Coordinates of C-alpha atoms and ligand atoms in Angstrom, one line a residue:
M1 CA 15.0 -13.1 -11.2
P2 CA 12.8 -10.1 -10.3
V3 CA 11.8 -8.0 -13.3
E4 CA 13.9 -4.8 -13.8
M5 CA 12.3 -1.7 -12.3
E6 CA 12.5 0.2 -15.6
K7 CA 10.1 -2.3 -17.2
I8 CA 7.6 -1.7 -14.4
V9 CA 8.0 2.1 -14.7
S10 CA 7.6 1.9 -18.4
L11 CA 4.5 -0.3 -18.3
C12 CA 3.0 2.0 -15.6
K13 CA 3.4 5.0 -17.8
R14 CA 2.3 3.3 -21.1
R15 CA -0.8 1.8 -19.6
G16 CA -2.0 4.7 -17.4
L17 CA -1.1 3.3 -14.0
I18 CA 1.5 5.7 -12.6
F19 CA 2.8 9.0 -14.0
Q20 CA 5.7 11.3 -12.9
N21 CA 4.1 14.1 -10.9
S22 CA 4.1 17.6 -12.6
E23 CA 5.7 15.9 -15.6
I24 CA 5.1 18.9 -18.0
Y25 CA 7.3 21.0 -15.6
G26 CA 10.1 18.4 -15.6
G27 CA 8.7 16.6 -12.6
L28 CA 9.0 17.0 -8.8
G29 CA 11.6 14.8 -7.2
S30 CA 10.2 11.4 -6.3
T31 CA 6.6 12.2 -6.4
W32 CA 4.2 10.2 -8.5
D33 CA 0.6 10.4 -9.6
Y34 CA -1.7 7.4 -9.9
G35 CA -3.4 7.4 -13.3
P36 CA -6.9 5.9 -14.1
L37 CA -5.8 2.3 -13.7
G38 CA -3.3 3.0 -10.9
V39 CA -5.9 4.6 -8.8
E40 CA -8.1 1.5 -9.1
L41 CA -5.2 -0.8 -8.3
K42 CA -4.1 1.2 -5.2
R43 CA -7.8 1.6 -4.1
N44 CA -8.2 -2.2 -4.4
V45 CA -5.0 -2.7 -2.3
K46 CA -6.5 -0.4 0.4
D47 CA -9.9 -2.1 0.2
I48 CA -8.6 -5.6 0.7
W49 CA -6.5 -4.4 3.6
W50 CA -9.5 -2.6 5.2
H51 CA -11.7 -5.6 4.6
S52 CA -9.2 -8.0 6.1
V53 CA -8.3 -6.0 9.2
V54 CA -11.5 -4.1 9.9
R55 CA -14.7 -5.4 8.3
E56 CA -14.0 -9.1 8.6
R57 CA -12.9 -8.9 12.3
E58 CA -14.8 -8.3 15.5
D59 CA -11.9 -6.8 17.4
M60 CA -11.1 -3.8 15.2
E61 CA -12.4 -0.2 14.7
G62 CA -11.5 2.2 11.9
L63 CA -10.4 5.8 12.0
D64 CA -9.7 8.7 9.7
A65 CA -7.7 11.3 11.7
A66 CA -6.5 14.7 10.3
I67 CA -3.0 15.0 8.8
L68 CA -2.3 18.1 10.9
M69 CA -2.1 17.5 14.6
H70 CA -1.3 19.6 17.7
P71 CA 2.4 20.2 17.6
T72 CA 2.9 18.8 21.1
T73 CA 1.9 15.4 19.6
W74 CA 5.3 15.2 17.9
I75 CA 7.2 16.3 21.0
A76 CA 5.5 13.5 23.0
S77 CA 6.0 10.9 20.3
G78 CA 9.7 11.7 20.2
H79 CA 9.6 12.7 16.5
V80 CA 10.9 16.3 17.1
E81 CA 13.9 15.0 19.0
S82 CA 14.6 11.6 17.3
F83 CA 13.0 11.4 13.8
T84 CA 16.3 12.4 12.2
D85 CA 18.7 11.0 9.6
P86 CA 22.5 11.8 9.8
L87 CA 23.2 14.1 6.9
V88 CA 26.4 15.4 5.2
D89 CA 26.8 17.9 2.4
C90 CA 29.5 17.9 -0.3
K91 CA 31.3 21.3 -0.1
K92 CA 32.1 21.1 -3.8
C93 CA 29.1 19.8 -5.7
K94 CA 26.6 20.6 -2.8
K95 CA 24.9 17.2 -3.0
R96 CA 23.5 15.8 0.2
F97 CA 23.9 12.2 1.5
R98 CA 22.9 10.1 4.4
A99 CA 26.1 9.7 6.4
D100 CA 25.3 6.0 7.0
D101 CA 25.0 5.4 3.3
L102 CA 28.6 6.6 2.6
K103 CA 31.5 4.2 2.3
G104 CA 34.5 6.6 2.3
E105 CA 35.3 10.1 3.7
F106 CA 34.8 11.9 0.4
C107 CA 31.8 12.8 -1.9
P108 CA 30.9 9.6 -3.9
E109 CA 29.9 11.9 -6.9
C110 CA 32.9 14.3 -7.2
K111 CA 35.3 13.2 -4.5
G112 CA 34.9 16.7 -2.9
E113 CA 35.3 17.3 0.9
L114 CA 32.3 16.6 3.1
T115 CA 30.8 18.7 5.9
E116 CA 30.6 17.4 9.5
M117 CA 27.6 15.1 10.0
R118 CA 24.5 16.8 11.4
K119 CA 21.0 15.6 12.4
F120 CA 18.3 16.3 9.8
N121 CA 14.7 16.1 11.0
L122 CA 12.5 14.3 8.4
M123 CA 9.3 16.1 9.3
F124 CA 7.8 18.7 6.9
K125 CA 7.1 21.9 8.7
T126 CA 4.5 24.4 7.8
F127 CA 2.5 27.2 9.5
M128 CA -1.0 27.3 10.7
G129 CA -2.9 30.6 10.3
P130 CA -1.7 33.9 8.9
V131 CA 1.4 34.4 11.0
E132 CA 4.6 32.5 10.1
D133 CA 6.4 32.3 13.4
E134 CA 7.6 29.6 15.7
G135 CA 4.3 29.6 17.6
S136 CA 2.3 28.7 14.5
V137 CA 4.5 25.8 13.4
V138 CA 2.7 22.5 12.6
Y139 CA 4.0 19.4 10.9
L140 CA 2.7 17.2 8.2
R141 CA 2.4 13.8 10.0
P142 CA 5.3 11.5 9.3
E143 CA 3.2 8.5 10.4
T144 CA -0.6 7.9 10.8
A145 CA 0.0 6.1 14.1
Q146 CA -0.2 9.2 16.3
G147 CA -3.7 10.0 15.2
I148 CA -4.7 6.7 16.6
F149 CA -2.9 7.1 19.9
V150 CA -4.5 10.4 20.7
N151 CA -7.9 9.0 19.9
F152 CA -7.4 5.8 21.9
S153 CA -9.7 6.9 24.9
N154 CA -12.3 8.4 22.6
I155 CA -12.7 5.2 20.6
Q156 CA -12.4 2.8 23.5
R157 CA -15.2 4.7 25.4
A158 CA -17.4 5.5 22.5
M159 CA -17.3 1.9 21.1
R160 CA -17.3 0.3 24.7
R161 CA -14.3 -1.7 23.8
K162 CA -12.5 -4.2 26.0
L163 CA -8.9 -5.2 25.4
P164 CA -7.6 -6.6 23.2
F165 CA -8.8 -4.5 20.4
G166 CA -7.3 -2.6 17.5
I167 CA -7.7 0.6 15.6
A168 CA -6.9 0.8 11.9
Q169 CA -6.3 3.8 9.7
I170 CA -5.3 4.5 6.1
G171 CA -3.9 7.9 5.2
K172 CA -1.1 10.1 3.8
A173 CA 2.2 10.6 5.6
F174 CA 5.1 12.8 4.7
R175 CA 8.8 12.5 5.2
N176 CA 11.5 14.8 3.8
E177 CA 13.6 11.7 2.8
I178 CA 17.2 12.5 2.0
T179 CA 17.5 9.7 -0.5
P180 CA 14.1 8.9 -2.0
G181 CA 14.0 6.7 -5.1
N182 CA 13.3 3.3 -6.6
F183 CA 10.1 4.5 -8.2
T184 CA 7.3 4.6 -5.6
F185 CA 9.3 2.6 -3.0
R186 CA 10.6 5.6 -1.1
T187 CA 8.9 8.9 -1.7
R188 CA 8.3 12.0 0.4
E189 CA 4.5 11.8 0.2
F190 CA 3.1 8.3 0.7
E191 CA 0.2 6.5 2.1
Q192 CA 0.3 4.2 5.2
M193 CA -2.1 1.4 6.3
E194 CA -1.5 1.2 10.1
I195 CA -3.0 -0.8 12.9
E196 CA -2.4 -0.1 16.6
Y197 CA -3.5 -3.2 18.5
F198 CA -4.0 -2.5 22.2
V199 CA -3.3 -5.4 24.6
K200 CA -2.8 -6.2 28.3
P201 CA 0.8 -6.0 29.3
G202 CA 2.2 -9.5 29.5
S203 CA 0.1 -10.7 26.5
D204 CA 2.1 -8.5 24.1
Q205 CA 4.5 -11.2 22.9
Q206 CA 1.7 -13.5 22.0
W207 CA -0.1 -10.8 20.0
Y208 CA 3.1 -9.7 18.4
D209 CA 3.7 -13.3 17.1
Y210 CA 0.1 -13.4 16.0
W211 CA 0.3 -10.2 13.9
V212 CA 3.7 -11.1 12.3
K213 CA 2.1 -14.3 10.9
E214 CA -1.2 -12.7 10.1
R215 CA 0.4 -9.9 8.0
F216 CA 2.8 -12.2 6.3
D217 CA 0.0 -14.5 5.2
W218 CA -2.1 -11.5 3.9
Y219 CA 0.5 -10.8 1.2
V220 CA 0.6 -14.5 0.2
K221 CA -3.2 -14.7 0.1
F222 CA -3.4 -11.8 -2.4
G223 CA -0.8 -13.3 -4.7
I224 CA 2.7 -12.6 -3.6
K225 CA 4.9 -15.6 -4.1
P226 CA 6.1 -16.8 -0.7
E227 CA 9.6 -17.2 -2.0
N228 CA 9.7 -13.5 -2.6
L229 CA 8.8 -12.7 1.0
R230 CA 10.9 -13.1 4.2
L231 CA 10.9 -11.9 7.8
R232 CA 13.8 -10.0 9.2
E233 CA 14.1 -9.2 12.9
H234 CA 15.6 -5.8 13.8
G235 CA 18.8 -5.8 15.8
K236 CA 18.8 -3.9 19.1
D237 CA 20.9 -1.1 17.4
E238 CA 18.3 -0.4 14.6
L239 CA 15.1 -0.5 16.7
A240 CA 13.1 2.7 16.6
H241 CA 13.1 4.7 19.8
Y242 CA 9.7 3.5 20.8
A243 CA 10.1 -0.2 20.0
K244 CA 10.9 -3.2 22.2
S245 CA 11.0 -5.5 19.1
C246 CA 10.3 -5.3 15.4
H247 CA 10.1 -7.6 12.4
D248 CA 10.1 -6.4 8.9
I249 CA 8.3 -8.3 6.2
E250 CA 10.7 -7.9 3.3
Y251 CA 10.0 -8.3 -0.4
L252 CA 12.5 -9.2 -3.1
F253 CA 12.2 -5.9 -5.0
P254 CA 14.3 -5.4 -8.2
M255 CA 16.9 -3.5 -6.1
G256 CA 17.1 -6.4 -3.5
W257 CA 15.3 -7.4 -0.3
S258 CA 13.6 -4.3 1.2
E259 CA 11.0 -3.5 3.8
L260 CA 7.4 -3.9 2.8
E261 CA 5.9 -3.7 6.3
G262 CA 7.1 -3.4 9.8
I263 CA 5.4 -5.1 12.9
A264 CA 6.6 -3.5 16.1
N265 CA 6.0 -4.0 19.8
R266 CA 5.6 -0.3 20.8
T267 CA 5.0 -1.3 24.5
D268 CA 3.1 1.5 26.4
F269 CA 5.6 4.1 25.2
D270 CA 3.2 6.3 23.1
L271 CA 0.2 6.3 25.5
K272 CA 2.5 7.1 28.5
Q273 CA 4.1 9.9 26.6
H274 CA 0.7 11.4 25.5
A275 CA -0.6 11.0 29.0
S276 CA 2.3 12.9 30.4
H277 CA 2.4 15.7 27.8
S278 CA -1.4 16.2 27.7
G279 CA -2.1 15.7 31.4
K280 CA -4.9 13.3 30.5
D281 CA -5.3 9.9 32.1
L282 CA -5.0 7.2 29.4
H283 CA -5.2 4.2 31.7
Y284 CA -7.5 1.4 30.8
F285 CA -9.8 0.0 33.5
D286 CA -10.3 -3.7 33.3
E287 CA -13.8 -4.3 34.7
A288 CA -13.3 -8.1 35.0
T289 CA -10.1 -8.0 37.1
K290 CA -10.5 -4.4 38.5
E291 CA -7.0 -3.7 37.3
Q292 CA -5.9 -0.4 35.8
Y293 CA -3.0 -0.1 33.4
I294 CA -1.7 1.5 30.2
P295 CA -2.1 -1.0 27.4
Y296 CA 0.8 -2.2 25.4
V297 CA 0.6 -1.8 21.6
I298 CA 1.4 -4.1 18.7
E299 CA 1.7 -2.1 15.5
P300 CA 1.6 -3.7 12.0
S301 CA 2.5 -0.7 9.8
A302 CA 2.3 -1.1 6.0
G303 CA 2.7 1.2 3.1
A304 CA -0.1 1.3 0.5
D305 CA 2.3 2.5 -2.2
R306 CA 4.9 -0.1 -1.4
A307 CA 2.3 -2.9 -1.3
T308 CA 0.9 -1.7 -4.6
L309 CA 4.4 -1.8 -6.1
A310 CA 5.1 -5.3 -4.7
F311 CA 1.8 -6.6 -6.1
L312 CA 2.6 -5.1 -9.5
I313 CA 6.2 -6.5 -9.6
D314 CA 5.1 -9.9 -8.4
A315 CA 2.3 -10.1 -11.0
Y316 CA 4.6 -9.1 -14.0
R317 CA 5.2 -12.0 -16.5
E318 CA 6.7 -12.3 -19.9
E319 CA 5.7 -15.4 -21.8
D320 CA 6.5 -16.7 -25.2
V321 CA 3.3 -17.5 -27.1
R322 CA 3.8 -19.1 -30.5
G323 CA 7.0 -17.1 -31.0
E324 CA 5.6 -13.8 -29.8
K325 CA 6.2 -12.1 -26.4
R326 CA 3.2 -11.8 -24.2
V327 CA 3.4 -9.4 -21.2
L328 CA 0.8 -9.9 -18.6
L329 CA 0.0 -8.8 -15.0
S330 CA -1.2 -11.9 -13.3
L331 CA -2.9 -9.8 -10.5
H332 CA -5.2 -11.4 -8.0
R333 CA -8.7 -10.9 -9.2
E334 CA -9.6 -8.6 -6.3
L335 CA -6.6 -6.3 -7.2
A336 CA -7.2 -6.2 -11.0
P337 CA -8.1 -2.6 -11.9
I338 CA -10.6 -3.9 -14.5
K339 CA -12.4 -7.2 -14.0
A340 CA -13.7 -7.8 -17.5
A341 CA -13.3 -6.2 -20.9
V342 CA -16.0 -6.7 -23.6
L343 CA -14.6 -6.7 -27.1
P344 CA -16.4 -6.8 -30.5
L345 CA -14.7 -9.1 -32.9
L346 CA -15.7 -6.9 -35.8
R347 CA -16.0 -3.2 -34.9
N348 CA -17.6 -2.3 -38.3
R349 CA -20.7 -4.4 -37.6
P350 CA -23.1 -2.1 -35.7
E351 CA -25.2 -5.0 -34.3
I352 CA -22.1 -6.6 -32.8
V353 CA -20.9 -3.3 -31.4
A354 CA -24.4 -2.6 -29.9
M355 CA -24.5 -6.0 -28.3
A356 CA -21.0 -5.7 -26.8
K357 CA -21.7 -2.2 -25.4
K358 CA -25.0 -3.5 -23.8
I359 CA -23.1 -6.4 -22.2
A360 CA -20.4 -4.1 -20.8
G361 CA -23.1 -1.7 -19.5
D362 CA -24.9 -4.6 -17.7
L363 CA -21.7 -6.0 -16.2
R364 CA -20.6 -2.5 -15.0
R365 CA -23.5 -2.5 -12.5
H366 CA -21.7 -5.3 -10.7
F367 CA -18.0 -4.7 -11.2
R368 CA -15.5 -2.6 -13.2
A369 CA -16.0 -3.6 -16.8
V370 CA -15.0 -1.8 -20.0
Y371 CA -15.9 -1.8 -23.7
D372 CA -12.9 -1.5 -26.1
D373 CA -12.9 -1.6 -29.9
T374 CA -9.7 0.4 -30.6
G375 CA -7.7 -2.4 -32.3
S376 CA -7.8 -5.9 -33.7
I377 CA -8.8 -8.6 -31.3
G378 CA -5.2 -9.7 -30.8
R379 CA -4.1 -6.2 -29.8
L380 CA -7.1 -5.8 -27.5
Y381 CA -6.2 -9.1 -25.7
R382 CA -2.6 -8.0 -25.3
R383 CA -3.6 -4.6 -23.9
Q384 CA -5.9 -6.2 -21.3
D385 CA -3.3 -8.8 -20.4
E386 CA -0.8 -6.0 -19.7
I387 CA -3.1 -4.3 -17.3
G388 CA -4.1 -7.5 -15.6
T389 CA -7.8 -7.8 -16.7
P390 CA -8.8 -11.4 -15.6
Y391 CA -11.5 -11.9 -18.3
C392 CA -12.1 -10.8 -21.8
V393 CA -15.6 -11.3 -23.3
T394 CA -15.7 -11.4 -27.1
V395 CA -18.8 -10.8 -29.1
D396 CA -18.7 -12.3 -32.6
V397 CA -21.0 -12.9 -35.6
Q398 CA -22.3 -16.1 -34.1
S399 CA -23.3 -14.3 -30.9
L400 CA -26.0 -12.5 -32.8
T401 CA -27.8 -15.8 -33.4
D402 CA -26.8 -18.1 -30.6
K403 CA -26.7 -15.4 -28.0
E404 CA -23.4 -16.7 -26.6
V405 CA -20.1 -15.0 -26.1
T406 CA -16.5 -16.3 -25.7
V407 CA -14.9 -15.7 -22.3
R408 CA -11.1 -15.8 -22.3
D409 CA -9.1 -16.4 -19.1
R410 CA -6.1 -14.1 -18.8
D411 CA -3.7 -16.6 -17.2
S412 CA -4.5 -19.9 -19.0
M413 CA -5.8 -18.1 -22.2
E414 CA -8.5 -20.9 -22.3
Q415 CA -11.8 -19.9 -23.8
D416 CA -15.3 -20.8 -22.7
R417 CA -18.5 -20.3 -24.7
I418 CA -21.1 -18.9 -22.3
P419 CA -24.8 -17.9 -22.9
I420 CA -25.1 -14.1 -22.4
E421 CA -28.0 -14.6 -19.9
R422 CA -25.6 -16.6 -17.6
L423 CA -22.5 -14.3 -18.2
K424 CA -22.9 -12.2 -15.1
E425 CA -23.3 -15.2 -12.7
Y426 CA -20.4 -17.0 -14.5
L427 CA -18.0 -14.0 -14.0
L428 CA -19.2 -13.2 -10.5
E429 CA -18.6 -16.8 -9.4
K430 CA -15.0 -16.6 -10.7
L431 CA -14.4 -13.1 -9.4
V432 CA -15.5 -13.6 -5.8
S433 CA -14.9 -17.3 -5.2
Ligands
GAP1 N1 4.3 3.9 12.5 C1 5.5 3.2 12.2 C2 6.1 3.5 11.0 O1 5.8 4.5 10.4 P1 8.0 2.8 9.3 O2 8.7 1.5 9.2 O3 8.7 4.1 9.3 O4 7.1 2.7 10.6 C3 5.9 1.9 7.9 O5 6.9 2.9 8.1 C4 5.7 1.6 6.5 O6 5.4 2.8 5.7 C5 7.0 1.0 5.8 O7 7.1 -0.4 5.9 C6 6.7 1.4 4.3 O8 5.8 0.4 3.7 C7 5.9 2.7 4.4 N2 6.9 3.8 4.2 C8 7.7 4.4 5.1 N3 8.4 5.4 4.6 C9 8.0 5.4 3.3 C10 8.4 6.3 2.2 N4 9.3 7.3 2.3 N5 7.9 6.0 1.0 C11 6.9 5.0 0.8 N6 6.5 4.2 1.8 C12 7.1 4.4 3.0

């Protein structure tokens, strides 16, 4: 059984992972702030993604495009016309609903009469420059993908790339969702991690299959239990306007199986649209075969917030240890916000405190390490378990003479006695192997 979402929300608040945005003003609907440990966790998620899909590969380039784009981008991409949800209002209580979420003809809250269905565009509109008229409308991007498409030729030429190759980008996206919710699962401001992988038409199915498997395996590699993941193919009626085929990687969230990432075959739709709206030639010239064509695109599109939430939920454990409940986040070591905590067994012994602080300072040069003496050793272990710290290093009275410390493993709770001079190598070996 997946953990209840309330437990995750409460842990996140208690331990400084995620807070309600603008909380002192009563909060702003479905917006969340990542606190000191949450920002480390989410950054680690983005880092392992970037490493896997850009730095460790020879067929990928990175990009960081602007959020605001030329408004014609969104006409070409189809978002102005088609990025809509069917919306109905209740005439009595004024609540809004997605028409496709409703079961009956009346308001599910107050049984009031509903308005006719209308299309509601999910893009946030704003104005560029001092004049607020139709000519100065710009949109907050609803996906990062379009920044990649409009830079395709720039990158292909500047980096002298041959097909197949991909472009990866991490960045904020905004959607005026009608029904946000489930904590950070669906919000109006979120971060995407997207790849557009450009291939020769005809080889698209092979690359599509490749990326579906590659992305599924990535979640398993970094700790998600395979039984909590599944693939779901989109039916023809639910495909986005640009897609020939799409598979969702779904995760068993507390509210049920839900999309974690989508992998779509976007064909040559986007590049053709941008070529036609900009008047620029976006063909690729294949030197080897002397052929000229618009590449097809395979798009693995993930959400950084959704991935972070899934890693958190999957790592959550409650155990019974000698009659006491132990809560821990069994996060993959590369995801853990803090890699090691150095704890003095006796905080009223200045020599022990000094030794522990010195060890934490030395470790900090290599990875995120903290010193903590704000409770008894039992409490300190519990706190580190709850935030997923893989190793706790305890300095005790004996350490002063034998120059050794105790290293406790978060998951097994086994302890090793290690010479201080070997501690860094010992931990690094465990953290990067
Ligand atoms: N470029 C394709 C695209 O944007 P999408 O399925 O709409 O496809 C891709 O979004 C991913 O972005 C989703 O799988 C999800 O992880 C994340 N995402 C989408 N809307 C979101 C929202 N409102 N809140 C949080 N994450 C969201």
